[in-house]
Short mmCIF file of C-alpha atoms in Angstrom, two decimals:
data_model
loop_
_atom_site.label_atom_id
_atom_site.label_comp_id
_atom_site.label_asym_id
_atom_site.label_seq_id
_atom_site.Cartn_x
_atom_site.Cartn_y
_atom_site.Cartn_z
CA UNK A 1 14.78 8.22 24.76
CA UNK A 2 17.76 9.49 21.96
CA UNK A 3 20.83 9.93 24.16
CA UNK A 4 20.26 13.56 24.25
CA UNK A 5 18.13 15.31 26.84
CA UNK A 6 16.22 19.09 26.36
CA UNK A 7 14.68 20.94 28.97
CA UNK A 8 11.36 22.11 29.18
CA UNK A 9 9.44 20.14 26.56
CA UNK A 10 7.14 22.78 26.28
CA UNK A 11 7.97 27.06 27.60
CA UNK A 12 5.93 30.34 27.49
CA UNK A 13 7.59 33.40 27.84
CA UNK A 14 6.22 36.53 28.08
CA UNK A 15 9.26 39.02 25.31
CA UNK A 16 10.00 40.81 29.01
CA UNK A 17 10.89 37.15 30.77
CA UNK A 18 14.24 35.45 31.05
CA UNK A 19 14.43 31.48 29.96
CA UNK A 20 16.95 28.90 29.70
CA UNK A 21 16.89 26.04 27.76
CA UNK A 22 18.82 22.81 28.28
CA UNK A 23 20.11 19.86 26.81
CA UNK A 24 22.76 16.61 27.43
CA UNK A 25 23.63 14.39 26.01
CA UNK A 26 24.75 11.21 27.73
CA UNK A 27 26.95 9.61 24.19
CA UNK A 28 30.63 10.86 24.64
CA UNK A 29 30.08 12.89 21.59
CA UNK A 30 32.33 15.92 20.74
CA UNK A 31 30.42 18.49 19.20
CA UNK A 32 26.80 19.86 20.57
CA UNK A 33 24.43 21.99 18.47
CA UNK A 34 21.82 24.06 18.56
CA UNK A 35 18.65 24.29 15.25
CA UNK A 36 15.46 26.53 15.49
CA UNK A 37 12.88 24.64 13.21
CA UNK A 38 10.17 26.56 12.71
CA UNK A 39 6.85 25.80 10.41
CA UNK A 40 7.03 25.52 6.74
CA UNK A 41 11.36 26.45 7.19
CA UNK A 42 14.43 25.18 6.84
CA UNK A 43 16.11 23.72 10.29
CA UNK A 44 18.30 26.68 10.60
CA UNK A 45 22.09 25.91 12.68
CA UNK A 46 22.20 28.26 15.07
CA UNK A 47 25.35 27.55 17.34
CA UNK A 48 28.23 24.95 17.28
CA UNK A 49 29.85 23.51 19.64
CA UNK A 50 33.35 21.54 19.24
CA UNK A 51 35.38 20.12 22.23
CA UNK A 52 33.55 22.92 24.32
CA UNK A 53 34.45 25.60 22.22
CA UNK A 54 32.22 27.85 20.21
CA UNK A 55 32.24 26.94 16.33
CA UNK A 56 29.93 28.78 15.17
CA UNK A 57 27.59 31.67 15.53
CA UNK A 58 25.22 32.01 12.31
CA UNK A 59 23.99 35.19 12.88
CA UNK A 60 22.00 34.69 15.38
CA UNK A 61 20.33 37.57 17.74
CA UNK A 62 22.13 38.53 20.91
CA UNK A 63 19.15 38.12 22.97
CA UNK A 64 19.84 34.33 22.45
CA UNK A 65 23.08 33.57 24.46
CA UNK A 66 24.69 29.70 24.07
CA UNK A 67 26.57 28.35 26.86
CA UNK A 68 28.50 25.09 26.77
CA UNK A 69 29.53 24.11 30.69
CA UNK A 70 31.32 20.97 29.67
CA UNK A 71 31.55 18.49 26.36
CA UNK A 72 28.02 16.75 27.85
CA UNK A 73 25.84 20.51 28.64
CA UNK A 74 24.76 22.85 26.18
CA UNK A 75 22.37 25.77 27.23
CA UNK A 76 20.52 28.88 25.35
CA UNK A 77 19.39 31.51 27.69
CA UNK A 78 16.89 33.63 26.22
CA UNK A 79 16.56 37.38 27.38
CA UNK A 80 13.43 39.68 25.35
CA UNK A 81 12.50 37.51 23.35
CA UNK A 82 10.66 38.81 20.04
CA UNK A 83 7.32 36.35 18.88
CA UNK A 84 8.83 35.66 15.82
CA UNK A 85 11.41 33.78 18.06
CA UNK A 86 8.91 30.79 18.57
CA UNK A 87 9.96 27.80 17.64
CA UNK A 88 11.38 24.39 17.83
CA UNK A 89 14.68 24.40 19.68
CA UNK A 90 16.75 21.55 18.44
CA UNK A 91 19.68 20.33 20.06
CA UNK A 92 22.14 17.75 18.76
CA UNK A 93 25.22 15.97 19.46
CA UNK A 94 27.95 14.40 16.69
CA UNK A 95 30.99 12.28 17.15
CA UNK A 96 33.38 15.19 14.57
CA UNK A 97 35.42 13.32 12.87
CA UNK A 98 33.72 9.75 12.78
CA UNK A 99 32.92 8.20 9.82
CA UNK A 100 29.61 6.85 10.04
CA UNK A 101 28.77 9.81 12.17
CA UNK A 102 25.34 11.34 11.86
CA UNK A 103 23.57 13.68 14.50
CA UNK A 104 21.64 12.35 17.91
CA UNK A 105 18.63 14.92 18.36
CA UNK A 106 16.87 15.83 21.25
CA UNK A 107 12.65 16.15 21.83
CA UNK A 108 12.92 19.40 21.31
CA UNK A 109 12.12 22.77 22.77
CA UNK A 110 8.59 23.94 21.79
CA UNK A 111 8.65 28.23 22.46
CA UNK A 112 5.74 30.34 21.85
CA UNK A 113 6.83 33.49 23.03
CA UNK A 114 3.34 36.11 23.63
CA UNK B 27 22.69 28.65 4.07
CA UNK B 28 20.09 25.90 2.73
CA UNK B 29 21.74 23.27 1.17
CA UNK B 30 19.68 20.99 0.68
CA UNK B 31 15.68 20.90 -0.67
CA UNK B 32 13.13 18.47 -0.53
CA UNK B 33 10.31 17.04 -3.70
CA UNK B 34 7.63 17.13 -3.30
CA UNK B 35 6.73 19.33 -0.18
CA UNK B 36 3.91 16.29 0.72
CA UNK B 37 3.28 13.07 -0.29
CA UNK B 38 0.23 11.03 0.21
CA UNK B 39 0.37 7.31 -0.59
CA UNK B 40 -1.41 4.09 0.52
CA UNK B 41 -0.01 1.16 2.55
CA UNK B 42 2.33 -1.51 1.27
CA UNK B 43 3.24 1.31 -1.54
CA UNK B 44 6.65 2.53 -1.95
CA UNK B 45 7.13 6.69 -1.42
CA UNK B 46 9.91 7.81 -3.05
CA UNK B 47 11.26 11.62 -2.47
CA UNK B 48 14.34 13.81 -4.05
CA UNK B 49 16.73 16.27 -2.74
CA UNK B 50 18.19 18.30 -4.86
CA UNK B 51 21.81 20.29 -3.82
CA UNK B 52 23.88 23.03 -4.39
CA UNK B 53 27.02 22.58 -3.93
CA UNK B 54 30.34 19.86 -3.47
CA UNK B 55 29.73 17.51 -0.45
CA UNK B 56 31.22 15.23 1.57
CA UNK B 57 28.45 13.34 2.52
CA UNK B 58 24.92 13.63 2.03
CA UNK B 59 21.99 12.46 5.77
CA UNK B 60 18.72 11.47 5.74
CA UNK B 61 16.44 12.61 8.96
CA UNK B 62 13.02 11.41 9.63
CA UNK B 63 11.16 13.47 11.97
CA UNK B 64 7.76 12.66 14.02
CA UNK B 65 5.50 15.22 14.50
CA UNK B 66 7.22 17.45 17.04
CA UNK B 67 9.75 15.12 17.96
CA UNK B 68 13.30 15.43 17.45
CA UNK B 69 15.08 14.23 14.11
CA UNK B 70 16.00 10.67 14.01
CA UNK B 71 19.27 9.74 11.48
CA UNK B 72 18.33 7.62 9.28
CA UNK B 73 21.17 6.70 5.80
CA UNK B 74 24.25 8.50 5.36
CA UNK B 75 25.26 8.81 1.63
CA UNK B 76 28.96 9.49 0.59
CA UNK B 77 30.08 11.81 -2.24
CA UNK B 78 32.24 8.50 -4.03
CA UNK B 79 28.84 5.74 -3.57
CA UNK B 80 25.81 5.90 -5.88
CA UNK B 81 23.50 4.25 -3.65
CA UNK B 82 23.10 2.62 0.22
CA UNK B 83 20.58 0.27 1.49
CA UNK B 84 19.33 -0.13 5.06
CA UNK B 85 15.53 -2.21 5.51
CA UNK B 86 12.88 -0.95 3.72
CA UNK B 87 15.17 2.46 2.75
CA UNK B 88 17.26 2.95 -0.23
CA UNK B 89 19.51 5.60 -0.97
CA UNK B 90 20.95 7.21 -4.44
CA UNK B 91 22.46 9.62 -4.73
CA UNK B 92 23.94 11.68 -8.30
CA UNK B 93 27.07 14.27 -7.45
CA UNK B 94 26.48 15.02 -11.43
CA UNK B 95 23.27 16.47 -10.79
CA UNK B 96 23.46 17.44 -6.94
CA UNK B 97 20.49 14.74 -6.46
CA UNK B 98 19.68 12.18 -3.88
CA UNK B 99 16.71 10.24 -3.46
CA UNK B 100 14.92 7.89 -0.78
CA UNK B 101 13.14 5.06 -1.37
CA UNK B 102 10.88 3.98 1.85
CA UNK B 103 9.47 -0.18 -0.19
CA UNK B 104 6.69 -1.28 1.12
CA UNK B 105 5.48 1.39 3.60
CA UNK B 106 2.93 1.60 7.01
CA UNK B 107 1.38 3.77 8.86
CA UNK B 108 4.49 4.45 10.93
CA UNK B 109 6.65 5.20 8.50
CA UNK B 110 4.50 8.52 8.36
CA UNK B 111 6.85 11.16 9.77
CA UNK B 112 8.54 14.26 7.95
CA UNK B 113 11.72 13.41 6.17
CA UNK B 114 14.88 15.90 5.86
CA UNK B 115 17.84 15.66 3.67
CA UNK B 116 20.50 17.27 4.76
CA UNK B 117 24.07 18.28 4.04
CA UNK B 118 28.12 18.43 5.10
CA UNK B 119 30.40 19.69 2.68
CA UNK B 120 33.17 18.65 4.39
CA UNK B 121 32.90 20.73 8.17
CA UNK B 122 30.57 18.64 10.05
CA UNK B 123 28.18 21.41 10.31
CA UNK B 124 24.65 19.48 8.73
CA UNK B 125 22.52 21.96 6.20
CA UNK B 126 18.73 20.68 6.34
CA UNK B 127 16.03 21.34 3.81
CA UNK B 128 12.77 22.06 4.72
CA UNK B 129 11.54 18.09 4.88
CA UNK B 130 8.81 15.92 2.71
CA UNK B 131 5.51 15.41 5.03
CA UNK B 132 5.09 11.32 3.55
CA UNK B 133 1.48 10.55 5.14
CA UNK B 134 0.81 6.52 4.54
CA UNK B 135 -2.44 5.23 5.19
CA UNK B 136 -3.81 2.36 5.80
#
């Protein structure tokens, strides 16, 4: 257990469904991130939250909607997804400003859109 | 946008051998980090090297950084089967938003 917990681990959804991914960190970090990992491609940064405020939205389609109710929880709401959205979605947290900071990742949610 | 690019894409070595992988990047950085990912799992932070550092060690890991060539290398000495994983470099230009490469897949044969 890394201190960052993602649920569910696996998710299969139809293109008309609405679902949410959840991420919780128990490390007291002040920043949280969503990344998308597709096969053979670099990780893509989707959203960044610092002190609960969204500071980055990397041109992500509106069918992905993040929510950060407090500094420990991060959600990714999904609706009307496309098959190309199938990927591993990774949540991470970090302590911005710490000199030896590194990201702590959760185990990811494997999403399959059918 | 992608900053780091790892080379080679895949590496197969015998247990006990050393494994070396390289990372090249495009713009000036604040620091560079290496991560490991076991199959289908999250990434694990291995080591961070700052732009004013040239070499860093952590156990069997040795990282070098050459800012003039915009490149870094990760050396794993005396590899073990448990080192089988994908390794990623990530760059921070000073905004704490890491840009990752596509990774090097390392297979350690028994």
